[in-house]
Amino acid sequence: CVSWRDWGPSGRWSPEGCSRVGGDSHHSICACSHFSTFAILTFLQPLPESPALAVVTKVGMSVSLLCLFLAILTFLLCRSLGSLSLTLHLHLSLCLFA
């Protein structure tokens, strides 16, 4: 049982002020002495970095950005249609690209 604590420009999960007060192997009951964002962490050590996952992430992000860029170009070139739906999709694509 942990809560999110801001530490300078970043934050981290902290068990301070929270404790597990009950439950079994399938459920946990936590009690905290303050209001914040709470979680139950099931794996406390950092996961080892996987080179394959890094490659998949970079390739997937590149393909996604390329497709969004092409969608933005398509919406800009079809502006002559003057549809509200087209404008909304253009703005959504711009936000996702940003």
Backbone as CSV, one residue per row, in Angstrom:
resi,resn,N_x,N_y,N_z,CA_x,CA_y,CA_z,C_x,C_y,C_z
1,CYS,0.851,-1.179,0.000,0.000,0.000,0.000,0.893,1.237,0.000
2,VAL,0.764,2.037,-1.033,1.614,3.211,-1.190,0.784,4.385,-1.690
3,SER,1.362,5.578,-1.582,0.734,6.778,-2.127,1.773,7.545,-2.929
4,TRP,1.309,8.381,-3.843,2.203,9.146,-4.697,2.660,10.400,-3.964
5,ARG,3.956,10.612,-3.918,4.544,11.789,-3.266,5.341,12.580,-4.287
6,ASP,5.152,13.886,-4.288,5.957,14.755,-5.149,7.261,15.057,-4.457
7,TRP,8.347,14.839,-5.151,9.682,15.121,-4.636,10.379,16.017,-5.657
8,GLY,10.299,17.325,-5.457,10.915,18.255,-6.389,10.221,18.199,-7.738
9,PRO,10.979,18.107,-8.825,10.363,18.096,-10.149,9.733,16.755,-10.524
10,SER,9.998,15.729,-9.754,9.425,14.419,-10.061,8.732,13.873,-8.819
11,GLY,8.324,12.633,-8.882,7.663,12.012,-7.744,8.018,10.552,-7.659
12,ARG,7.496,9.906,-6.612,7.739,8.477,-6.449,6.664,7.912,-5.535
13,TRP,6.530,6.588,-5.551,5.605,5.909,-4.660,6.255,5.784,-3.293
14,SER,5.489,6.068,-2.254,6.025,6.007,-0.905,5.053,5.255,0.010
15,PRO,5.568,4.355,0.849,4.700,3.657,1.793,4.376,4.490,3.032
16,GLU,4.929,5.694,3.121,4.721,6.568,4.275,3.236,6.894,4.462
17,GLY,2.701,6.645,5.614,1.318,6.977,5.923,0.301,5.957,5.452
18,CYS,0.727,4.873,4.827,-0.189,3.832,4.358,0.260,2.481,4.891
19,SER,-0.716,1.640,5.188,-0.374,0.290,5.638,-1.475,-0.672,5.212
20,ARG,-1.099,-1.925,5.079,-2.054,-2.982,4.746,-2.673,-3.454,6.054
21,VAL,-3.998,-3.339,6.135,-4.663,-3.682,7.390,-5.462,-4.977,7.299
22,GLY,-5.516,-5.568,6.129,-6.276,-6.807,6.019,-6.284,-7.322,4.601
23,GLY,-7.014,-8.414,4.432,-7.135,-9.027,3.123,-6.598,-10.439,3.122
24,ASP,-6.562,-11.028,1.940,-6.034,-12.375,1.789,-5.141,-12.409,0.560
25,SER,-4.947,-13.580,-0.023,-4.031,-13.688,-1.164,-4.616,-13.081,-2.445
26,HIS,-5.924,-12.777,-2.466,-6.557,-12.218,-3.652,-6.994,-10.770,-3.472
27,HIS,-7.122,-10.305,-2.244,-7.607,-8.955,-1.966,-6.728,-8.304,-0.896
28,SER,-6.617,-6.995,-0.993,-5.891,-6.251,0.041,-6.746,-5.098,0.520
29,ILE,-6.624,-4.804,1.795,-7.301,-3.655,2.385,-6.223,-2.731,2.936
30,CYS,-6.210,-1.511,2.417,-5.200,-0.543,2.823,-5.845,0.577,3.624
31,ALA,-5.086,1.139,4.539,-5.525,2.304,5.292,-4.426,3.357,5.199
32,CYS,-4.835,4.580,4.838,-3.867,5.669,4.710,-4.330,6.836,5.562
33,SER,-3.383,7.593,6.076,-3.706,8.694,6.987,-3.793,10.039,6.267
34,HIS,-3.862,10.046,4.941,-3.925,11.301,4.185,-4.628,11.048,2.851
35,PHE,-5.016,12.144,2.172,-5.641,12.050,0.857,-4.579,12.230,-0.207
36,SER,-4.578,11.353,-1.187,-3.584,11.419,-2.256,-3.989,10.401,-3.318
37,THR,-3.074,10.106,-4.235,-3.267,9.047,-5.211,-2.675,7.773,-4.632
38,PHE,-3.481,6.721,-4.573,-3.067,5.497,-3.898,-2.955,4.344,-4.876
39,ALA,-2.147,3.359,-4.514,-1.987,2.157,-5.339,-1.525,1.005,-4.463
40,ILE,-1.663,-0.170,-5.006,-1.096,-1.368,-4.392,-0.054,-1.872,-5.374
41,LEU,1.206,-1.800,-4.996,2.273,-2.254,-5.870,2.498,-3.744,-5.658
42,THR,2.500,-4.472,-6.737,2.687,-5.916,-6.625,4.096,-6.347,-6.986
43,PHE,4.902,-5.436,-7.546,6.274,-5.753,-7.913,7.122,-4.546,-7.582
44,LEU,7.959,-4.638,-6.577,8.681,-3.475,-6.074,10.020,-3.224,-6.751
45,GLN,10.649,-4.259,-7.336,11.932,-4.063,-8.000,11.692,-3.576,-9.430
46,PRO,12.592,-2.731,-9.974,12.424,-2.297,-11.358,12.600,-3.470,-12.328
47,LEU,11.827,-3.444,-13.381,11.918,-4.504,-14.382,13.167,-4.302,-15.228
48,PRO,13.829,-5.377,-15.626,15.007,-5.232,-16.492,14.593,-4.707,-17.861
49,GLU,15.434,-3.867,-18.442,15.124,-3.300,-19.747,15.297,-4.352,-20.834
50,SER,14.348,-4.399,-21.729,14.381,-5.366,-22.826,14.712,-4.634,-24.124
51,PRO,15.798,-5.012,-24.797,16.133,-4.357,-26.072,15.042,-4.556,-27.128
52,ALA,14.402,-5.719,-27.126,13.343,-5.982,-28.102,12.160,-5.047,-27.872
53,LEU,11.811,-4.823,-26.612,10.702,-3.927,-26.297,11.033,-2.489,-26.704
54,ALA,12.287,-2.082,-26.527,12.701,-0.735,-26.931,12.580,-0.564,-28.439
55,VAL,12.976,-1.590,-29.200,12.883,-1.517,-30.670,11.420,-1.457,-31.108
56,VAL,10.585,-2.314,-30.525,9.165,-2.325,-30.875,8.530,-0.978,-30.545
57,THR,8.887,-0.395,-29.421,8.344,0.900,-29.029,8.746,1.984,-30.018
58,LYS,10.025,2.026,-30.386,10.498,3.056,-31.317,9.897,2.892,-32.706
59,VAL,9.824,1.673,-33.196,9.236,1.430,-34.510,7.744,1.763,-34.493
60,GLY,7.044,1.321,-33.459,5.612,1.602,-33.352,5.320,3.083,-33.266
61,MET,6.117,3.809,-32.491,5.921,5.250,-32.363,6.195,5.951,-33.686
62,SER,7.237,5.526,-34.397,7.568,6.127,-35.701,6.450,5.908,-36.714
63,VAL,5.944,4.686,-36.779,4.859,4.380,-37.714,3.604,5.175,-37.350
64,SER,3.307,5.280,-36.065,2.129,6.034,-35.623,2.242,7.507,-35.985
65,LEU,3.418,8.106,-35.754,3.605,9.515,-36.091,3.526,9.742,-37.594
66,LEU,4.073,8.824,-38.384,3.987,8.936,-39.834,2.535,8.882,-40.297
67,CYS,1.773,7.942,-39.766,0.358,7.826,-40.139,-0.438,9.050,-39.708
68,LEU,-0.159,9.574,-38.525,-0.845,10.792,-38.088,-0.492,11.972,-38.984
69,PHE,0.778,12.069,-39.388,1.195,13.138,-40.281,0.457,13.039,-41.615
70,LEU,0.336,11.825,-42.156,-0.393,11.628,-43.405,-1.881,11.949,-43.248
71,ALA,-2.444,11.617,-42.099,-3.848,11.951,-41.844,-4.034,13.464,-41.783
72,ILE,-3.097,14.162,-41.123,-3.178,15.624,-41.041,-3.101,16.230,-42.437
73,LEU,-2.175,15.740,-43.266,-2.070,16.237,-44.644,-3.361,15.992,-45.421
74,THR,-3.924,14.816,-45.247,-5.175,14.491,-45.940,-6.285,15.435,-45.513
75,PHE,-6.421,15.673,-44.223,-7.472,16.572,-43.738,-7.247,17.998,-44.219
76,LEU,-5.981,18.425,-44.291,-5.691,19.776,-44.771,-6.001,19.914,-46.265
77,LEU,-5.707,18.868,-47.038,-5.967,18.917,-48.475,-7.455,18.811,-48.806
78,CYS,-8.237,18.248,-47.887,-9.682,18.102,-48.116,-10.490,19.207,-47.444
79,ARG,-9.839,20.296,-47.060,-10.544,21.381,-46.370,-11.629,21.996,-47.228
80,SER,-11.521,21.860,-48.541,-12.515,22.465,-49.426,-13.906,21.877,-49.202
81,LEU,-13.971,20.705,-48.594,-15.275,20.095,-48.293,-16.001,20.861,-47.200
82,GLY,-15.261,21.521,-46.309,-15.854,22.389,-45.292,-16.732,21.687,-44.282
83,SER,-16.441,20.466,-43.952,-17.254,19.701,-43.011,-16.771,19.916,-41.573
84,LEU,-17.712,20.001,-40.647,-17.367,20.129,-39.229,-16.643,18.865,-38.752
85,SER,-17.085,17.718,-39.235,-16.446,16.451,-38.862,-14.988,16.430,-39.310
86,LEU,-14.724,16.954,-40.480,-13.360,17.014,-41.000,-12.480,17.894,-40.111
87,THR,-13.004,19.035,-39.689,-12.259,19.948,-38.812,-11.980,19.295,-37.465
88,LEU,-12.974,18.603,-36.927,-12.785,17.920,-35.642,-11.722,16.831,-35.749
89,HIS,-11.750,16.074,-36.822,-10.738,15.025,-37.012,-9.346,15.622,-37.210
90,LEU,-9.269,16.750,-37.895,-7.984,17.426,-38.072,-7.416,17.867,-36.721
91,HIS,-8.260,18.469,-35.900,-7.808,18.919,-34.578,-7.423,17.754,-33.692
92,LEU,-8.165,16.664,-33.750,-7.824,15.480,-32.971,-6.476,14.920,-33.418
93,SER,-6.254,14.860,-34.723,-4.977,14.348,-35.244,-3.821,15.255,-34.825
94,LEU,-4.024,16.564,-34.861,-2.985,17.499,-34.437,-2.649,17.314,-32.965
95,CYS,-3.671,17.141,-32.140,-3.432,16.932,-30.703,-2.679,15.631,-30.441
96,LEU,-3.067,14.572,-31.122,-2.382,13.284,-30.939,-0.946,13.368,-31.430
97,PHE,-0.709,14.084,-32.522,0.639,14.225,-33.057,1.509,15.015,-32.084
98,ALA,0.929,16.053,-31.498,1.695,16.887,-30.534,2.023,16.076,-29.300
